[in-house]
Amino acid sequence: MAALTHARYGKDNIRLYKVHRNPDSTQSVTEMTVCTLLEGDIAASWTAADNTNIVATDTQKQTVYVMAKLHPVNPPELFGSILADHFLQQYPHISVAHVSIVVHRWARMSVDGAPHPHSFVRDSDEKRVVEVVARRGQGLSIKSGIKGLLVLKSTGSQFWGFHRDEYTRLPETWDRILSTEVEAGWNWRAFSGGLEEVKKEVEGFDKAWEDARKITMETFAKENSPSVQNTMYLMSEQILAAAPRVESVEYTLPNKHYFEIDLSWFKGLKNTGEDAEVYAPQSDPNGLIHATVTRQDVASSKL
């Protein structure tokens, strides 16, 4: 005998672009990729080939477009909450709605020394990301984040005092290149009051994203980092201090290695240690460091 123990389905990679025409004749643009996934009384589609309760994935896609026309798409936490709440309100047999949003970066161009009213440039692969889950009778949970923020500093990083044994070849260093592609996320305290409670936090979502981005870059740049581990912990502490409603912060920081090249074979050319200027960027293997830092009162309540 077999039993279906979990099922969800939806529409992925829904590409969406919205233009906002401002009263001062300037325009603002938002481009995002949306994923919707639904759970509920849908098992019969799997077990009995009965699609009666299936909200077609094309319907989900069209819903995203309609909601984008009827409602603001910024901040993405609000738009994701509007979508997730809509699916529960519209379909009584759906009990859980997941909405994931990736916001693609468009920065306003500067032309002749002034911001251009309607021209933009994608100046990096950095993305703002949001995950919203609506559960019937339980409100909304939201996770915000940053992905693809590539940073590098040519000095101001160390790594020493680590455990050594017969398998260790890595030398200690008090000065190295540090580079990583930042993936950061922060989990908001549950919005048990649903969409109306989310609407009250609208300004806080943008501020938290701006603060997290600023904290990440400034801490990375200013600290003479003893380790990636310590640096991400310091970043997390500051985000918790800046955003009182955030309960926990997550970081994933892969090392982007740059190795010195020994050029002594060429006429004794010095290019190691203090003489190093030419390096070989490495793609893999690489270090990968994760951490979740939780507000102390929240962590204590879960013990």
C-alpha positions as a Markdown table, in Angstrom:
| # | Residue | x | y | z |
|---|---|---|---|---|
| 1 | Met | 0.0 | 0.0 | 0.0 |
| 2 | Ala | 1.2 | 3.5 | -0.8 |
| 3 | Ala | 0.0 | 6.9 | 0.6 |
| 4 | Leu | 0.6 | 10.4 | -0.6 |
| 5 | Thr | 2.2 | 12.2 | 2.3 |
| 6 | His | 3.0 | 15.6 | 0.8 |
| 7 | Ala | 2.1 | 17.5 | -2.3 |
| 8 | Arg | 2.3 | 21.1 | -3.6 |
| 9 | Tyr | 2.4 | 22.5 | -7.1 |
| 10 | Gly | 2.4 | 25.9 | -8.8 |
| 11 | Lys | 4.0 | 28.1 | -11.4 |
| 12 | Asp | 7.7 | 28.9 | -11.4 |
| 13 | Asn | 9.7 | 31.6 | -13.3 |
| 14 | Ile | 6.8 | 34.1 | -13.8 |
| 15 | Arg | 8.6 | 37.1 | -15.3 |
| 16 | Leu | 7.1 | 40.4 | -14.4 |
| 17 | Tyr | 8.0 | 44.0 | -15.2 |
| 18 | Lys | 6.0 | 47.0 | -13.9 |
| 19 | Val | 6.5 | 50.7 | -14.7 |
| 20 | His | 5.4 | 53.5 | -12.3 |
| 21 | Arg | 4.9 | 56.9 | -13.9 |
| 22 | Asn | 5.6 | 59.5 | -11.3 |
| 23 | Pro | 3.9 | 63.0 | -11.1 |
| 24 | Asp | 7.2 | 64.7 | -11.8 |
| 25 | Ser | 7.4 | 63.0 | -15.2 |
| 26 | Thr | 10.1 | 60.5 | -14.1 |
| 27 | Gln | 9.5 | 56.8 | -14.2 |
| 28 | Ser | 10.4 | 54.0 | -11.8 |
| 29 | Val | 10.7 | 50.3 | -12.9 |
| 30 | Thr | 10.6 | 47.0 | -11.1 |
| 31 | Glu | 11.4 | 43.6 | -12.7 |
| 32 | Met | 10.9 | 40.4 | -10.8 |
| 33 | Thr | 10.6 | 36.6 | -11.1 |
| 34 | Val | 7.8 | 35.1 | -9.1 |
| 35 | Cys | 7.1 | 31.5 | -8.0 |
| 36 | Thr | 3.8 | 30.4 | -6.6 |
| 37 | Leu | 3.1 | 27.0 | -4.9 |
| 38 | Leu | -0.2 | 25.8 | -3.4 |
| 39 | Glu | -1.1 | 23.1 | -0.9 |
| 40 | Gly | -4.5 | 21.9 | 0.4 |
| 41 | Asp | -7.2 | 19.4 | -0.6 |
| 42 | Ile | -5.5 | 18.5 | -3.9 |
| 43 | Ala | -4.5 | 14.8 | -3.3 |
| 44 | Ala | -7.1 | 13.4 | -5.7 |
| 45 | Ser | -5.2 | 14.8 | -8.6 |
| 46 | Trp | -2.2 | 12.5 | -7.7 |
| 47 | Thr | -4.1 | 9.5 | -6.4 |
| 48 | Ala | -7.3 | 9.4 | -8.5 |
| 49 | Ala | -6.5 | 11.5 | -11.6 |
| 50 | Asp | -9.2 | 13.9 | -10.5 |
| 51 | Asn | -8.2 | 17.6 | -11.2 |
| 52 | Thr | -11.4 | 19.1 | -9.8 |
| 53 | Asn | -9.5 | 21.1 | -7.1 |
| 54 | Ile | -6.5 | 22.0 | -9.1 |
| 55 | Val | -6.1 | 25.7 | -9.7 |
| 56 | Ala | -4.2 | 25.5 | -13.0 |
| 57 | Thr | -0.6 | 26.8 | -13.0 |
| 58 | Asp | -1.6 | 29.1 | -15.8 |
| 59 | Thr | -4.4 | 30.6 | -13.6 |
| 60 | Gln | -1.7 | 31.2 | -11.0 |
| 61 | Lys | 0.4 | 33.0 | -13.5 |
| 62 | Gln | -2.5 | 35.2 | -14.7 |
| 63 | Thr | -3.3 | 36.0 | -11.1 |
| 64 | Val | 0.2 | 37.3 | -10.6 |
| 65 | Tyr | -0.2 | 39.7 | -13.5 |
| 66 | Val | -3.7 | 40.9 | -12.4 |
| 67 | Met | -2.6 | 41.5 | -8.8 |
| 68 | Ala | 0.5 | 43.4 | -10.1 |
| 69 | Lys | -1.9 | 45.7 | -12.1 |
| 70 | Leu | -4.3 | 46.2 | -9.1 |
| 71 | His | -1.7 | 46.5 | -6.3 |
| 72 | Pro | 1.8 | 47.9 | -5.7 |
| 73 | Val | 4.6 | 45.5 | -6.3 |
| 74 | Asn | 6.9 | 47.3 | -3.9 |
| 75 | Pro | 8.1 | 46.4 | -1.4 |
| 76 | Pro | 8.2 | 42.8 | -2.6 |
| 77 | Glu | 7.2 | 41.6 | 0.9 |
| 78 | Leu | 3.9 | 43.3 | 0.6 |
| 79 | Phe | 3.3 | 42.1 | -3.0 |
| 80 | Gly | 4.1 | 38.5 | -2.0 |
| 81 | Ser | 1.7 | 38.8 | 1.0 |
| 82 | Ile | -1.1 | 40.1 | -1.3 |
| 83 | Leu | -0.6 | 37.2 | -3.6 |
| 84 | Ala | -0.4 | 34.5 | -0.9 |
| 85 | Asp | -3.5 | 36.0 | 0.9 |
| 86 | His | -5.4 | 36.1 | -2.4 |
| 87 | Phe | -5.0 | 32.4 | -3.0 |
| 88 | Leu | -6.4 | 31.5 | 0.4 |
| 89 | Gln | -9.3 | 33.9 | 0.1 |
| 90 | Gln | -10.1 | 32.9 | -3.5 |
| 91 | Tyr | -9.9 | 29.1 | -3.0 |
| 92 | Pro | -11.3 | 27.6 | 0.2 |
| 93 | His | -9.7 | 24.2 | -0.5 |
| 94 | Ile | -6.2 | 25.7 | -0.5 |
| 95 | Ser | -4.7 | 25.7 | 3.0 |
| 96 | Val | -1.1 | 26.9 | 2.3 |
| 97 | Ala | 0.2 | 29.4 | -0.3 |
| 98 | His | 3.9 | 29.9 | -0.9 |
| 99 | Val | 5.2 | 32.9 | -2.9 |
| 100 | Ser | 8.8 | 33.5 | -3.7 |
| 101 | Ile | 10.0 | 36.7 | -5.4 |
| 102 | Val | 13.4 | 37.6 | -6.9 |
| 103 | Val | 13.8 | 41.3 | -7.7 |
| 104 | His | 16.3 | 42.0 | -10.4 |
| 105 | Arg | 18.4 | 45.1 | -10.1 |
| 106 | Trp | 17.8 | 48.2 | -12.3 |
| 107 | Ala | 19.7 | 51.3 | -11.2 |
| 108 | Arg | 18.8 | 54.7 | -12.5 |
| 109 | Met | 21.4 | 56.0 | -15.0 |
| 110 | Ser | 23.3 | 59.2 | -14.5 |
| 111 | Val | 23.4 | 61.3 | -17.7 |
| 112 | Asp | 25.2 | 64.7 | -17.9 |
| 113 | Gly | 25.7 | 64.6 | -14.2 |
| 114 | Ala | 22.0 | 64.1 | -13.3 |
| 115 | Pro | 19.7 | 61.1 | -12.7 |
| 116 | His | 17.9 | 60.3 | -16.0 |
| 117 | Pro | 14.1 | 60.3 | -15.7 |
| 118 | His | 13.5 | 56.9 | -17.5 |
| 119 | Ser | 16.8 | 55.1 | -18.2 |
| 120 | Phe | 18.3 | 52.4 | -16.1 |
| 121 | Val | 21.4 | 50.1 | -16.0 |
| 122 | Arg | 21.8 | 46.6 | -14.4 |
| 123 | Asp | 25.0 | 47.4 | -12.6 |
| 124 | Ser | 25.3 | 44.0 | -10.8 |
| 125 | Asp | 23.7 | 40.5 | -10.5 |
| 126 | Glu | 22.7 | 41.4 | -6.9 |
| 127 | Lys | 19.1 | 40.4 | -6.2 |
| 128 | Arg | 16.5 | 41.2 | -3.5 |
| 129 | Val | 14.6 | 38.1 | -2.5 |
| 130 | Val | 11.5 | 37.4 | -0.5 |
| 131 | Glu | 9.7 | 34.2 | 0.6 |
| 132 | Val | 6.1 | 34.5 | 1.9 |
| 133 | Val | 4.0 | 31.6 | 3.3 |
| 134 | Ala | 0.3 | 32.0 | 4.1 |
| 135 | Arg | -1.3 | 29.3 | 6.3 |
| 136 | Arg | -5.0 | 29.3 | 6.8 |
| 137 | Gly | -5.8 | 30.5 | 10.3 |
| 138 | Gln | -2.2 | 31.2 | 11.1 |
| 139 | Gly | -1.4 | 34.4 | 9.3 |
| 140 | Leu | 1.8 | 35.0 | 7.2 |
| 141 | Ser | 5.5 | 34.3 | 7.6 |
| 142 | Ile | 8.0 | 36.3 | 5.7 |
| 143 | Lys | 11.7 | 35.9 | 5.0 |
| 144 | Ser | 13.6 | 38.7 | 3.2 |
| 145 | Gly | 17.1 | 38.6 | 1.8 |
| 146 | Ile | 19.9 | 39.5 | -0.5 |
| 147 | Lys | 21.6 | 37.2 | -3.0 |
| 148 | Gly | 24.4 | 37.7 | -5.5 |
| 149 | Leu | 26.1 | 40.6 | -3.8 |
| 150 | Leu | 29.8 | 40.0 | -4.9 |
| 151 | Val | 32.3 | 41.8 | -2.7 |
| 152 | Leu | 36.1 | 41.8 | -2.5 |
| 153 | Lys | 38.8 | 43.5 | -0.5 |
| 154 | Ser | 42.5 | 43.2 | -1.3 |
| 155 | Thr | 43.7 | 43.2 | 2.3 |
| 156 | Gly | 42.3 | 43.4 | 5.8 |
| 157 | Ser | 41.6 | 39.7 | 6.3 |
| 158 | Gln | 43.3 | 37.1 | 8.4 |
| 159 | Phe | 43.0 | 33.4 | 9.2 |
| 160 | Trp | 45.2 | 31.8 | 11.8 |
| 161 | Gly | 45.0 | 29.8 | 15.1 |
| 162 | Phe | 42.9 | 27.0 | 13.5 |
| 163 | His | 43.2 | 23.4 | 14.4 |
| 164 | Arg | 46.2 | 21.6 | 12.9 |
| 165 | Asp | 46.9 | 17.9 | 12.5 |
| 166 | Glu | 48.6 | 15.5 | 10.1 |
| 167 | Tyr | 46.1 | 16.4 | 7.4 |
| 168 | Thr | 46.7 | 20.1 | 7.5 |
| 169 | Arg | 48.6 | 21.9 | 4.8 |
| 170 | Leu | 47.1 | 25.4 | 4.9 |
| 171 | Pro | 49.5 | 28.0 | 6.3 |
| 172 | Glu | 48.3 | 30.6 | 8.7 |
| 173 | Thr | 48.0 | 34.1 | 7.3 |
| 174 | Trp | 47.7 | 37.6 | 8.8 |
| 175 | Asp | 47.0 | 39.3 | 5.4 |
| 176 | Arg | 45.0 | 37.9 | 2.6 |
| 177 | Ile | 42.4 | 38.8 | -0.1 |
| 178 | Leu | 38.8 | 38.2 | 1.0 |
| 179 | Ser | 36.0 | 37.8 | -1.5 |
| 180 | Thr | 32.6 | 36.3 | -1.2 |
| 181 | Glu | 29.2 | 36.3 | -2.9 |
| 182 | Val | 26.8 | 37.3 | -0.1 |
| 183 | Glu | 23.6 | 35.4 | 0.5 |
| 184 | Ala | 21.8 | 36.9 | 3.5 |
| 185 | Gly | 18.3 | 36.4 | 4.9 |
| 186 | Trp | 16.3 | 37.7 | 7.8 |
| 187 | Asn | 13.1 | 36.1 | 9.2 |
| 188 | Trp | 10.4 | 38.4 | 10.5 |
| 189 | Arg | 8.3 | 37.7 | 13.5 |
| 190 | Ala | 5.1 | 36.0 | 12.3 |
| 191 | Phe | 2.3 | 38.2 | 11.0 |
| 192 | Ser | -0.5 | 36.5 | 12.8 |
| 193 | Gly | -2.9 | 39.3 | 11.9 |
| 194 | Gly | -2.4 | 38.5 | 8.2 |
| 195 | Leu | -2.3 | 40.9 | 5.3 |
| 196 | Glu | -3.5 | 43.9 | 7.3 |
| 197 | Glu | -0.7 | 43.5 | 9.8 |
| 198 | Val | 1.8 | 43.2 | 7.0 |
| 199 | Lys | 0.6 | 46.5 | 5.5 |
| 200 | Lys | 1.5 | 48.3 | 8.8 |
| 201 | Glu | 5.1 | 47.2 | 8.3 |
| 202 | Val | 5.5 | 48.4 | 4.8 |
| 203 | Glu | 8.2 | 51.1 | 5.5 |
| 204 | Gly | 10.1 | 48.6 | 7.7 |
| 205 | Phe | 10.7 | 46.2 | 4.9 |
| 206 | Asp | 12.6 | 48.6 | 2.7 |
| 207 | Lys | 14.5 | 50.0 | 5.7 |
| 208 | Ala | 15.6 | 46.5 | 6.8 |
| 209 | Trp | 16.8 | 45.7 | 3.3 |
| 210 | Glu | 18.7 | 49.0 | 3.1 |
| 211 | Asp | 20.2 | 48.5 | 6.6 |
| 212 | Ala | 21.2 | 44.9 | 6.0 |
| 213 | Arg | 22.9 | 45.8 | 2.7 |
| 214 | Lys | 24.7 | 48.8 | 4.3 |
| 215 | Ile | 25.7 | 46.7 | 7.4 |
| 216 | Thr | 27.0 | 43.9 | 5.2 |
| 217 | Met | 29.2 | 46.1 | 3.1 |
| 218 | Glu | 30.5 | 48.4 | 5.8 |
| 219 | Thr | 31.3 | 45.5 | 8.2 |
| 220 | Phe | 33.0 | 43.6 | 5.4 |
| 221 | Ala | 35.1 | 46.7 | 4.4 |
| 222 | Lys | 36.0 | 48.1 | 7.8 |
| 223 | Glu | 36.7 | 45.0 | 9.9 |
| 224 | Asn | 40.2 | 43.4 | 9.8 |
| 225 | Ser | 38.5 | 40.1 | 9.7 |
| 226 | Pro | 39.9 | 37.3 | 11.8 |
| 227 | Ser | 37.6 | 34.8 | 10.0 |
| 228 | Val | 34.5 | 34.8 | 7.8 |
| 229 | Gln | 32.7 | 33.1 | 10.7 |
| 230 | Asn | 33.3 | 36.1 | 13.0 |
| 231 | Thr | 32.5 | 38.6 | 10.3 |
| 232 | Met | 29.1 | 37.1 | 9.5 |
| 233 | Tyr | 28.2 | 36.9 | 13.2 |
| 234 | Leu | 29.0 | 40.7 | 13.6 |
| 235 | Met | 26.9 | 41.5 | 10.6 |
| 236 | Ser | 24.0 | 39.4 | 12.0 |
| 237 | Glu | 24.1 | 41.1 | 15.4 |
| 238 | Gln | 23.9 | 44.6 | 13.8 |
| 239 | Ile | 20.9 | 43.6 | 11.6 |
| 240 | Leu | 19.0 | 42.3 | 14.7 |
| 241 | Ala | 19.7 | 45.6 | 16.4 |
| 242 | Ala | 18.6 | 47.6 | 13.4 |
| 243 | Ala | 15.3 | 45.7 | 12.7 |
| 244 | Pro | 13.4 | 45.0 | 16.0 |
| 245 | Arg | 10.8 | 42.8 | 14.3 |
| 246 | Val | 13.4 | 40.5 | 12.8 |
| 247 | Glu | 13.8 | 37.3 | 14.8 |
| 248 | Ser | 16.8 | 35.7 | 13.1 |
| 249 | Val | 19.4 | 36.4 | 10.5 |
| 250 | Glu | 21.1 | 33.9 | 8.2 |
| 251 | Tyr | 24.3 | 34.2 | 6.2 |
| 252 | Thr | 25.9 | 32.0 | 3.6 |
| 253 | Leu | 29.3 | 33.2 | 2.5 |
| 254 | Pro | 31.4 | 31.1 | 0.1 |
| 255 | Asn | 35.1 | 31.9 | -0.1 |
| 256 | Lys | 36.2 | 33.2 | -3.5 |
| 257 | His | 39.9 | 32.3 | -3.4 |
| 258 | Tyr | 42.8 | 34.1 | -5.0 |
| 259 | Phe | 46.1 | 32.2 | -4.9 |
| 260 | Glu | 49.5 | 33.7 | -5.1 |
| 261 | Ile | 51.5 | 32.6 | -8.2 |
| 262 | Asp | 55.1 | 31.6 | -7.6 |
| 263 | Leu | 57.1 | 33.2 | -10.4 |
| 264 | Ser | 60.5 | 32.5 | -9.1 |
| 265 | Trp | 61.1 | 30.2 | -12.0 |
| 266 | Phe | 61.4 | 33.3 | -14.2 |
| 267 | Lys | 64.7 | 34.9 | -13.4 |
| 268 | Gly | 64.0 | 34.8 | -9.7 |
| 269 | Leu | 60.9 | 37.0 | -10.0 |
| 270 | Lys | 59.4 | 37.6 | -6.6 |
| 271 | Asn | 55.6 | 37.3 | -6.4 |
| 272 | Thr | 54.8 | 35.7 | -3.0 |
| 273 | Gly | 54.2 | 37.0 | 0.5 |
| 274 | Glu | 54.8 | 40.8 | 0.7 |
| 275 | Asp | 55.9 | 40.8 | -3.0 |
| 276 | Ala | 52.6 | 39.2 | -4.2 |
| 277 | Glu | 50.8 | 41.3 | -6.8 |
| 278 | Val | 49.7 | 38.7 | -9.4 |
| 279 | Tyr | 47.1 | 36.1 | -8.3 |
| 280 | Ala | 45.1 | 33.3 | -9.9 |
| 281 | Pro | 41.4 | 33.5 | -9.1 |
| 282 | Gln | 40.0 | 30.1 | -8.2 |
| 283 | Ser | 36.5 | 28.8 | -9.1 |
| 284 | Asp | 36.6 | 25.6 | -6.9 |
| 285 | Pro | 36.9 | 24.0 | -4.5 |
| 286 | Asn | 36.0 | 26.7 | -2.1 |
| 287 | Gly | 35.2 | 27.3 | 1.6 |
| 288 | Leu | 31.5 | 27.6 | 2.4 |
| 289 | Ile | 30.4 | 29.1 | 5.7 |
| 290 | His | 26.8 | 29.2 | 7.1 |
| 291 | Ala | 25.3 | 30.7 | 10.2 |
| 292 | Thr | 22.0 | 31.5 | 11.8 |
| 293 | Val | 21.9 | 34.1 | 14.5 |
| 294 | Thr | 18.7 | 34.4 | 16.6 |
| 295 | Arg | 17.5 | 37.1 | 18.9 |
| 296 | Gln | 18.2 | 35.8 | 22.4 |
| 297 | Asp | 14.6 | 35.9 | 23.7 |
| 298 | Val | 13.5 | 34.0 | 20.7 |
| 299 | Ala | 16.2 | 31.4 | 21.0 |
| 300 | Ser | 15.4 | 30.9 | 24.7 |
| 301 | Ser | 11.7 | 30.4 | 24.0 |
| 302 | Lys | 12.5 | 27.5 | 21.7 |
| 303 | Leu | 14.7 | 25.6 | 24.2 |
